[in-house]
């Protein structure tokens, strides 16, 4: 059986998982692929560090350049973490005509355009199944399974840590800091959970999905992002009373003018919607294609084994590409879409929580501002309980363009009867 040489850059959690499972499932993988996937060389920052896997010392190096220079290596796997070094590594690998497998969502989201341009120029593929939703094969599904479909929409929970935190806030009435602490103790949150809780980890994944679905590279400035950190236990409770769960949802969809929406933020999801029952560290995606209709994907979006599963599937594809030639699927720009809808023009329903003085006429003042912007209210609750000398007032708002809603909220915030910054969340539509 022909051997395909693999160079592995990075032997952290995922790198070690890939090494371990390539050996453990070697026979199965070779039988299915028809090729032997052999790790020839591994680049790490510190070759002498003690690890959970023990590759022969002679194949471990401190210089990633050796992987690119080695003629026995046909496919490179980038699992280093960070942006600058992986970027150099990938560009050099593509220049050398070697296929690259990566799980680096931040790198692709921030520099994907240049990387894929280089890949197209060199006729070499990049595989990145592990970059989005861990073990869920969503990239292959969009790229291959739904190749004949216009993707009408993707609604997705793409960050396990924030989903775990929101689930615990819902189940145990915890506040955000306590739920974050628990996620860290359980080992779910990254050492630095900033990108998890500020929405940017999910946004990086959404950028990749949107670009793949619509055939033009969506820039980081074209996606509207908000995190879960300002959500309080009261928001969870009020949303529950109104029939919703709060989830960090990525929305990617197109309208009749072929303009593309991409946004990630805490969103009120109706309890009967399938995404409302995705709890804990799980990820889920609902993809609607014009031919296939609605489809649902669910699974672990992080962790050694799920991510390893995706990397190995990419390695198999890369090996087949190398062995048989053929068209290199990566990111294929096509120009059928090509523009993002400015967030101000995106329409949605909203949840608006205000902290107001408890006196007659307050609701009328708020309603009057909303009315003057042609924004309708669909329900109002004034839950019991005081916040200092103020009380909460919660409104669910009919669909309105975000720009109009934002302007109205600024005006509401400046009313004398409004005592704290309003909480504005989107309602899934
Ligand atoms: N930290 C991410 C999550 C996984 O919690 O889903 C890596 O993107």
Short mmCIF file of C-alpha atoms and ligand atoms in Angstrom, two decimals:
data_model
loop_
_atom_site.label_atom_id
_atom_site.label_comp_id
_atom_site.label_asym_id
_atom_site.label_seq_id
_atom_site.Cartn_x
_atom_site.Cartn_y
_atom_site.Cartn_z
CA UNK A 1 0.00 0.00 0.00
CA UNK A 2 1.34 3.45 -0.89
CA UNK A 3 2.50 5.53 2.10
CA UNK A 4 1.52 9.17 2.41
CA UNK A 5 3.93 11.16 4.56
CA UNK A 6 2.44 13.46 7.16
CA UNK A 7 4.18 16.31 8.97
CA UNK A 8 2.48 17.30 12.21
CA UNK A 9 3.11 20.83 13.50
CA UNK A 10 1.97 20.99 17.12
CA UNK A 11 1.60 18.22 19.68
CA UNK A 12 -0.79 19.90 22.12
CA UNK A 13 -4.20 18.47 22.98
CA UNK A 14 -5.38 18.00 19.38
CA UNK A 15 -1.96 17.16 17.92
CA UNK A 16 -1.51 14.41 20.51
CA UNK A 17 -5.02 13.12 19.76
CA UNK A 18 -4.26 12.96 16.03
CA UNK A 19 -0.99 11.11 16.61
CA UNK A 20 -2.61 8.66 19.03
CA UNK A 21 -5.67 7.86 16.91
CA UNK A 22 -3.75 7.59 13.63
CA UNK A 23 -1.82 4.77 15.30
CA UNK A 24 -4.79 3.26 17.17
CA UNK A 25 -7.06 3.13 14.08
CA UNK A 26 -4.25 2.65 11.56
CA UNK A 27 -5.62 -0.50 9.96
CA UNK A 28 -9.19 0.78 9.66
CA UNK A 29 -8.04 4.09 8.17
CA UNK A 30 -5.69 2.42 5.65
CA UNK A 31 -8.39 -0.05 4.57
CA UNK A 32 -10.90 2.72 4.00
CA UNK A 33 -8.56 5.22 2.33
CA UNK A 34 -6.52 2.67 0.40
CA UNK A 35 -3.37 4.51 1.48
CA UNK A 36 -1.22 4.39 4.58
CA UNK A 37 -1.10 7.64 6.54
CA UNK A 38 2.32 7.75 8.20
CA UNK A 39 3.47 10.54 10.53
CA UNK A 40 7.05 11.19 9.37
CA UNK A 41 7.93 14.22 11.40
CA UNK A 42 6.52 16.30 14.27
CA UNK A 43 7.44 19.91 15.02
CA UNK A 44 7.00 21.23 18.55
CA UNK A 45 8.20 24.26 20.47
CA UNK A 46 10.07 22.16 23.03
CA UNK A 47 11.14 18.68 21.78
CA UNK A 48 12.17 17.57 25.29
CA UNK A 49 8.86 18.25 26.99
CA UNK A 50 7.14 15.21 28.57
CA UNK A 51 3.82 14.51 26.80
CA UNK A 52 0.85 12.18 26.82
CA UNK A 53 2.03 10.54 23.58
CA UNK A 54 5.55 9.28 22.93
CA UNK A 55 6.59 9.46 19.28
CA UNK A 56 10.16 8.25 18.51
CA UNK A 57 12.53 11.06 19.57
CA UNK A 58 14.23 11.10 16.14
CA UNK A 59 11.05 12.26 14.34
CA UNK A 60 10.50 15.21 16.74
CA UNK A 61 12.06 18.56 15.87
CA UNK A 62 11.99 22.10 17.20
CA UNK A 63 12.03 23.56 13.65
CA UNK A 64 8.74 23.55 11.69
CA UNK A 65 10.67 24.44 8.54
CA UNK A 66 12.02 20.87 8.47
CA UNK A 67 8.51 19.55 7.80
CA UNK A 68 8.18 21.68 4.71
CA UNK A 69 11.67 20.85 3.47
CA UNK A 70 11.30 17.07 3.95
CA UNK A 71 10.57 15.48 0.52
CA UNK A 72 8.99 12.44 2.20
CA UNK A 73 6.23 14.64 3.64
CA UNK A 74 3.25 15.19 1.36
CA UNK A 75 0.67 16.66 3.77
CA UNK A 76 1.14 19.14 6.59
CA UNK A 77 -1.08 19.44 9.62
CA UNK A 78 -1.09 22.82 11.35
CA UNK A 79 -2.15 22.51 15.00
CA UNK A 80 0.24 25.04 16.54
CA UNK A 81 -2.19 27.68 17.79
CA UNK A 82 -1.71 31.43 17.39
CA UNK A 83 -1.75 33.38 14.16
CA UNK A 84 1.64 34.60 12.98
CA UNK A 85 3.71 31.40 12.98
CA UNK A 86 0.85 29.24 11.61
CA UNK A 87 0.37 31.85 8.87
CA UNK A 88 4.03 31.65 7.84
CA UNK A 89 3.92 27.87 8.06
CA UNK A 90 0.84 27.61 5.84
CA UNK A 91 2.07 30.06 3.23
CA UNK A 92 5.43 28.27 3.02
CA UNK A 93 3.69 24.89 2.81
CA UNK A 94 1.44 26.05 -0.03
CA UNK A 95 4.44 27.52 -1.85
CA UNK A 96 6.05 24.10 -1.58
CA UNK A 97 2.92 22.50 -3.11
CA UNK A 98 1.98 20.60 0.04
CA UNK A 99 -1.64 20.21 1.10
CA UNK A 100 -2.44 21.66 4.51
CA UNK A 101 -4.88 20.51 7.16
CA UNK A 102 -5.69 23.02 9.91
CA UNK A 103 -8.11 23.59 12.77
CA UNK A 104 -7.10 27.21 13.21
CA UNK A 105 -10.36 29.18 13.03
CA UNK A 106 -8.84 32.50 14.11
CA UNK A 107 -6.18 32.31 11.40
CA UNK A 108 -8.69 31.45 8.66
CA UNK A 109 -11.18 34.08 9.80
CA UNK A 110 -8.55 36.80 9.93
CA UNK A 111 -6.31 35.88 6.99
CA UNK A 112 -8.34 33.32 5.05
CA UNK A 113 -8.60 35.53 2.00
CA UNK A 114 -4.81 35.66 1.45
CA UNK A 115 -4.35 32.02 2.37
CA UNK A 116 -6.99 30.74 -0.04
CA UNK A 117 -5.73 33.05 -2.77
CA UNK A 118 -2.29 31.49 -2.39
CA UNK A 119 -3.82 27.97 -2.34
CA UNK A 120 -5.74 28.67 -5.56
CA UNK A 121 -2.63 30.15 -7.15
CA UNK A 122 -0.62 27.03 -6.30
CA UNK A 123 -3.46 24.57 -7.01
CA UNK A 124 -3.06 23.07 -3.56
CA UNK A 125 -5.95 22.36 -1.17
CA UNK A 126 -6.49 23.42 2.44
CA UNK A 127 -8.73 21.31 4.63
CA UNK A 128 -10.26 22.82 7.76
CA UNK A 129 -13.05 20.61 9.06
CA UNK A 130 -11.72 20.92 12.63
CA UNK A 131 -11.95 24.73 12.54
CA UNK A 132 -15.75 24.79 12.86
CA UNK A 133 -17.85 22.86 15.38
CA UNK A 134 -15.16 20.36 16.42
CA UNK A 135 -16.28 16.86 15.48
CA UNK A 136 -19.38 17.81 13.47
CA UNK A 137 -18.64 17.33 9.74
CA UNK A 138 -20.23 20.64 8.76
CA UNK A 139 -17.55 21.84 6.35
CA UNK A 140 -17.78 18.71 4.22
CA UNK A 141 -21.57 18.86 4.39
CA UNK A 142 -21.72 22.42 3.08
CA UNK A 143 -18.92 21.96 0.57
CA UNK A 144 -19.95 18.57 -0.75
CA UNK A 145 -23.24 17.33 0.72
CA UNK A 146 -25.09 20.54 -0.17
CA UNK A 147 -23.09 21.42 -3.29
CA UNK A 148 -26.25 21.74 -5.38
CA UNK A 149 -28.06 23.99 -2.89
CA UNK A 150 -28.29 27.69 -2.37
CA UNK A 151 -27.80 27.92 1.39
CA UNK A 152 -30.76 29.95 2.58
CA UNK A 153 -29.77 30.11 6.23
CA UNK A 154 -27.57 28.72 8.96
CA UNK A 155 -28.50 29.17 12.61
CA UNK A 156 -25.88 27.72 14.89
CA UNK A 157 -24.57 27.33 18.41
CA UNK A 158 -20.83 27.32 17.77
CA UNK A 159 -19.21 27.87 21.15
CA UNK A 160 -19.43 25.08 23.72
CA UNK A 161 -18.11 27.15 26.63
CA UNK A 162 -20.69 29.89 26.32
CA UNK A 163 -23.43 27.31 25.77
CA UNK A 164 -22.33 25.53 28.94
CA UNK A 165 -22.36 28.82 30.88
CA UNK A 166 -25.82 29.80 29.61
CA UNK A 167 -27.13 26.29 30.33
CA UNK A 168 -25.88 26.44 33.92
CA UNK A 169 -27.32 29.95 34.35
CA UNK A 170 -30.66 28.53 33.18
CA UNK A 171 -30.62 25.25 35.12
CA UNK A 172 -29.17 26.53 38.40
CA UNK A 173 -30.12 30.23 38.32
CA UNK A 174 -26.41 31.05 38.48
CA UNK A 175 -25.05 34.46 37.59
CA UNK A 176 -22.50 34.75 34.78
CA UNK A 177 -19.30 34.93 36.93
CA UNK A 178 -20.26 31.83 38.93
CA UNK A 179 -21.12 29.82 35.79
CA UNK A 180 -17.86 30.90 34.13
CA UNK A 181 -15.91 29.81 37.21
CA UNK A 182 -17.62 26.43 37.06
CA UNK A 183 -16.84 26.07 33.33
CA UNK A 184 -13.18 26.77 34.13
CA UNK A 185 -13.15 24.26 36.99
CA UNK A 186 -14.67 21.62 34.70
CA UNK A 187 -11.92 22.33 32.15
CA UNK A 188 -14.39 23.46 29.44
CA UNK A 189 -13.32 27.09 29.19
CA UNK A 190 -9.98 27.92 27.55
CA UNK A 191 -7.21 29.16 29.90
CA UNK A 192 -8.10 32.61 28.57
CA UNK A 193 -11.88 32.46 27.98
CA UNK A 194 -12.07 35.96 26.44
CA UNK A 195 -12.87 34.81 22.90
CA UNK A 196 -15.44 32.32 24.19
CA UNK A 197 -17.44 34.81 26.22
CA UNK A 198 -17.07 37.87 23.97
CA UNK A 199 -18.51 35.98 21.00
CA UNK A 200 -15.38 36.06 18.81
CA UNK A 201 -14.62 32.34 18.83
CA UNK A 202 -18.13 31.72 17.45
CA UNK A 203 -17.70 34.67 15.07
CA UNK A 204 -14.49 33.20 13.61
CA UNK A 205 -16.41 30.00 12.88
CA UNK A 206 -19.35 31.96 11.47
CA UNK A 207 -17.02 33.85 9.13
CA UNK A 208 -15.72 30.55 7.75
CA UNK A 209 -19.24 29.16 7.32
CA UNK A 210 -20.56 32.34 5.69
CA UNK A 211 -17.61 32.50 3.29
CA UNK A 212 -18.02 28.87 2.32
CA UNK A 213 -21.79 29.15 1.93
CA UNK A 214 -21.74 32.34 -0.13
CA UNK A 215 -18.52 32.19 -2.10
CA UNK A 216 -16.88 35.46 -1.05
CA UNK A 217 -14.61 36.02 1.89
CA UNK A 218 -16.48 37.73 4.72
CA UNK A 219 -14.19 40.12 6.60
CA UNK A 220 -13.99 40.43 10.39
CA UNK A 221 -15.38 43.97 10.05
CA UNK A 222 -18.49 42.68 8.27
CA UNK A 223 -19.79 40.53 11.10
CA UNK A 224 -21.73 41.95 14.04
CA UNK A 225 -20.62 40.32 17.29
CA UNK A 226 -21.73 40.51 20.93
CA UNK A 227 -20.83 38.17 23.78
CA UNK A 228 -22.68 36.59 26.66
CA UNK A 229 -20.80 38.42 29.44
CA UNK A 230 -23.50 41.06 30.10
CA UNK A 231 -26.32 38.49 30.45
CA UNK A 232 -27.70 38.30 33.97
CA UNK A 233 -29.63 35.62 35.83
CA UNK A 234 -32.63 38.00 35.62
CA UNK A 235 -32.46 38.04 31.80
CA UNK A 236 -32.51 34.24 31.79
CA UNK A 237 -35.50 34.25 34.16
CA UNK A 238 -37.47 36.91 32.28
CA UNK A 239 -36.80 35.19 28.95
CA UNK A 240 -38.05 31.95 30.51
CA UNK A 241 -41.30 33.63 31.60
CA UNK A 242 -41.78 34.90 28.07
CA UNK A 243 -41.22 31.43 26.55
CA UNK A 244 -37.57 31.63 25.48
CA UNK A 245 -34.09 30.31 26.24
CA UNK A 246 -31.06 32.58 25.78
CA UNK A 247 -28.38 31.10 23.50
CA UNK A 248 -25.33 32.51 21.73
CA UNK A 249 -26.56 32.09 18.15
CA UNK A 250 -24.69 32.67 14.91
CA UNK A 251 -27.02 33.67 12.09
CA UNK A 252 -25.83 33.45 8.51
CA UNK A 253 -28.38 33.90 5.76
CA UNK A 254 -29.19 35.59 2.51
CA UNK A 255 -32.17 37.67 1.42
CA UNK A 256 -33.99 38.07 -1.88
CA UNK A 257 -31.38 40.57 -3.09
CA UNK A 258 -28.58 38.04 -2.44
CA UNK A 259 -27.19 40.18 0.37
CA UNK A 260 -25.64 38.17 3.18
CA UNK A 261 -26.28 38.59 6.90
CA UNK A 262 -23.69 37.40 9.40
CA UNK A 263 -24.09 38.09 13.10
CA UNK A 264 -23.37 36.41 16.43
CA UNK A 265 -24.96 37.50 19.70
CA UNK A 266 -27.00 36.28 22.66
CA UNK A 267 -30.42 35.52 21.22
CA UNK A 268 -33.82 34.61 22.65
CA UNK A 269 -34.73 31.24 21.13
CA UNK A 270 -38.36 30.05 21.47
CA UNK A 271 -38.42 27.06 23.84
CA UNK A 272 -39.98 24.84 21.18
CA UNK A 273 -37.18 25.61 18.67
CA UNK A 274 -34.70 22.76 18.30
CA UNK A 275 -31.71 24.97 19.23
CA UNK A 276 -33.33 25.75 22.60
CA UNK A 277 -32.72 22.20 23.80
CA UNK A 278 -29.02 22.14 22.88
CA UNK A 279 -27.44 22.27 26.31
CA UNK A 280 -24.04 21.99 27.96
CA UNK A 281 -20.89 22.03 25.83
CA UNK A 282 -22.66 20.81 22.68
CA UNK A 283 -22.74 22.63 19.36
CA UNK A 284 -25.58 22.46 16.85
CA UNK A 285 -26.27 23.86 13.40
CA UNK A 286 -29.53 24.16 11.47
CA UNK A 287 -28.77 24.52 7.79
CA UNK A 288 -31.51 25.25 5.28
CA UNK A 289 -30.80 24.64 1.60
CA UNK A 290 -33.19 25.47 -1.22
CA UNK A 291 -33.25 21.84 -2.37
CA UNK A 292 -32.64 19.86 0.81
CA UNK A 293 -34.79 21.97 3.16
CA UNK A 294 -33.94 21.94 6.87
CA UNK A 295 -31.09 19.83 8.22
CA UNK A 296 -29.76 19.55 11.74
CA UNK A 297 -26.24 18.79 13.02
CA UNK A 298 -25.44 18.18 16.68
CA UNK A 299 -22.28 17.12 18.49
CA UNK A 300 -19.24 18.08 20.46
CA UNK A 301 -17.69 21.30 19.23
CA UNK A 302 -14.40 21.03 21.11
CA UNK A 303 -12.11 18.61 22.92
CA UNK A 304 -9.37 16.26 21.86
CA UNK A 305 -11.32 13.37 20.39
CA UNK A 306 -14.05 15.19 18.41
CA UNK A 307 -11.50 17.58 16.91
CA UNK A 308 -9.15 14.69 16.13
CA UNK A 309 -11.96 12.93 14.29
CA UNK A 310 -12.28 15.93 11.96
CA UNK A 311 -8.53 16.29 11.43
CA UNK A 312 -8.24 12.61 10.46
CA UNK A 313 -11.10 12.93 7.97
CA UNK A 314 -9.26 15.88 6.40
CA UNK A 315 -6.04 13.88 6.32
CA UNK A 316 -7.82 11.09 4.46
CA UNK A 317 -9.18 13.58 1.91
CA UNK A 318 -5.80 15.25 1.54
CA UNK A 319 -4.16 11.85 0.99
CA UNK A 320 -6.69 10.95 -1.70
CA UNK A 321 -6.15 14.33 -3.35
CA UNK A 322 -2.40 13.78 -3.28
CA UNK A 323 -2.69 10.24 -4.63
CA UNK A 324 -5.22 10.87 -7.38
CA UNK A 325 -4.90 14.55 -8.22
CA UNK A 326 -8.17 16.17 -9.21
CA UNK A 327 -9.82 19.39 -8.19
CA UNK A 328 -8.62 20.75 -4.91
CA UNK A 329 -11.62 21.75 -2.86
CA UNK A 330 -10.88 24.39 -0.30
CA UNK A 331 -12.68 27.67 -0.55
CA UNK A 332 -14.15 28.33 -3.99
CA UNK A 333 -15.07 31.95 -4.68
CA UNK A 334 -17.90 32.25 -7.22
CA UNK A 335 -19.33 35.77 -7.13
CA UNK A 336 -23.03 34.75 -7.08
CA UNK A 337 -23.38 36.59 -3.83
CA UNK A 338 -20.75 39.10 -2.87
CA UNK A 339 -21.98 41.64 -0.37
CA UNK A 340 -22.92 41.66 3.28
CA UNK A 341 -26.10 43.37 4.41
CA UNK A 342 -25.09 46.20 6.79
CA UNK A 343 -26.17 45.22 10.31
CA UNK A 344 -28.33 48.38 10.57
CA UNK A 345 -30.60 46.95 7.85
CA UNK A 346 -30.92 43.46 9.33
CA UNK A 347 -34.41 42.93 10.79
CA UNK A 348 -35.24 40.99 13.92
CA UNK A 349 -37.47 40.93 16.94
CA UNK A 350 -35.85 42.04 20.21
CA UNK A 351 -35.91 41.68 23.98
CA UNK A 352 -35.43 45.00 25.76
CA UNK A 353 -34.88 45.08 29.52
CA UNK A 354 -35.01 48.47 31.16
CA UNK A 355 -34.45 49.54 34.71
CA UNK A 356 -37.00 52.29 35.34
CA UNK A 357 -38.48 54.36 38.16
CA UNK A 358 -41.74 52.87 39.41
CA UNK A 359 -44.22 55.61 38.51
CA UNK A 360 -47.13 56.13 36.12
CA UNK A 361 -46.39 57.18 32.52
CA UNK A 362 -43.03 55.40 32.15
CA UNK A 363 -44.30 52.76 29.74
CA UNK A 364 -46.04 55.49 27.72
CA UNK A 365 -42.75 57.39 27.31
CA UNK A 366 -40.93 54.26 26.16
CA UNK A 367 -43.77 53.25 23.81
CA UNK A 368 -43.89 56.75 22.36
CA UNK A 369 -40.19 56.65 21.37
CA UNK A 370 -40.56 53.19 19.86
CA UNK A 371 -43.72 54.30 18.02
CA UNK A 372 -41.98 57.35 16.59
CA UNK A 373 -39.50 54.93 14.95
CA UNK A 374 -42.36 52.72 13.65
CA UNK A 375 -41.34 49.98 16.08
CA UNK A 376 -44.14 47.87 17.60
CA UNK A 377 -44.26 46.15 21.00
CA UNK A 378 -45.52 42.56 21.07
CA UNK A 379 -45.50 42.00 24.84
CA UNK A 380 -44.54 43.68 28.09
CA UNK A 381 -43.89 42.34 31.56
CA UNK A 382 -43.04 44.26 34.67
CA UNK A 383 -41.62 41.55 36.91
CA UNK A 384 -41.80 41.99 40.65
CA UNK A 385 -38.65 43.01 42.53
CA UNK A 386 -36.73 46.24 42.92
CA UNK A 387 -33.23 47.09 41.66
CA UNK A 388 -32.36 49.85 44.15
CA UNK A 389 -34.94 52.59 43.56
CA UNK A 390 -35.83 51.17 40.13
CA UNK A 391 -37.87 48.23 38.79
CA UNK A 392 -37.33 46.07 35.71
CA UNK A 393 -39.50 46.60 32.62
CA UNK A 394 -39.16 43.95 29.91
CA UNK A 395 -40.50 44.35 26.38
CA UNK A 396 -40.58 42.01 23.42
CA UNK A 397 -40.39 44.03 20.22
CA UNK A 398 -41.79 43.16 16.78
CA UNK A 399 -39.38 42.79 13.83
CA UNK A 400 -37.57 46.04 13.09
CA UNK A 401 -34.28 46.98 11.40
CA UNK A 402 -31.44 46.90 13.94
CA UNK A 403 -30.35 50.45 13.06
CA UNK A 404 -33.78 51.88 13.93
CA UNK A 405 -33.99 49.80 17.08
CA UNK A 406 -30.54 50.91 18.20
CA UNK A 407 -31.39 54.58 17.67
CA UNK A 408 -34.63 54.18 19.62
CA UNK A 409 -32.78 52.46 22.48
CA UNK A 410 -30.28 55.34 22.67
CA UNK A 411 -33.20 57.77 23.02
CA UNK A 412 -34.87 55.55 25.63
CA UNK A 413 -31.61 55.38 27.58
CA UNK A 414 -31.56 59.17 27.87
CA UNK A 415 -35.05 59.36 29.47
CA UNK A 416 -34.90 60.57 33.09
CA UNK A 417 -37.04 57.60 34.18
CA UNK A 418 -34.46 55.06 32.85
CA UNK A 419 -31.93 54.30 35.55
CA UNK A 420 -29.37 51.92 33.98
CA UNK A 421 -28.07 50.89 30.56
CA UNK A 422 -30.76 48.96 28.69
CA UNK A 423 -30.19 45.31 27.82
CA UNK A 424 -31.03 44.70 24.16
CA UNK A 425 -31.05 41.12 22.88
CA UNK A 426 -32.20 39.65 19.59
CA UNK A 427 -35.09 37.21 19.26
CA UNK A 428 -34.59 34.36 16.78
CA UNK A 429 -36.60 34.91 13.61
N1 LIG B 1 -13.37 27.15 23.13
C1 LIG B 1 -14.22 26.69 22.06
C2 LIG B 1 -15.56 26.27 22.63
C3 LIG B 1 -13.63 25.57 21.27
O1 LIG B 1 -15.79 26.40 23.82
O2 LIG B 1 -16.42 25.83 21.86
C4 LIG B 1 -12.54 26.04 20.36
O3 LIG B 1 -13.05 26.86 19.36
#
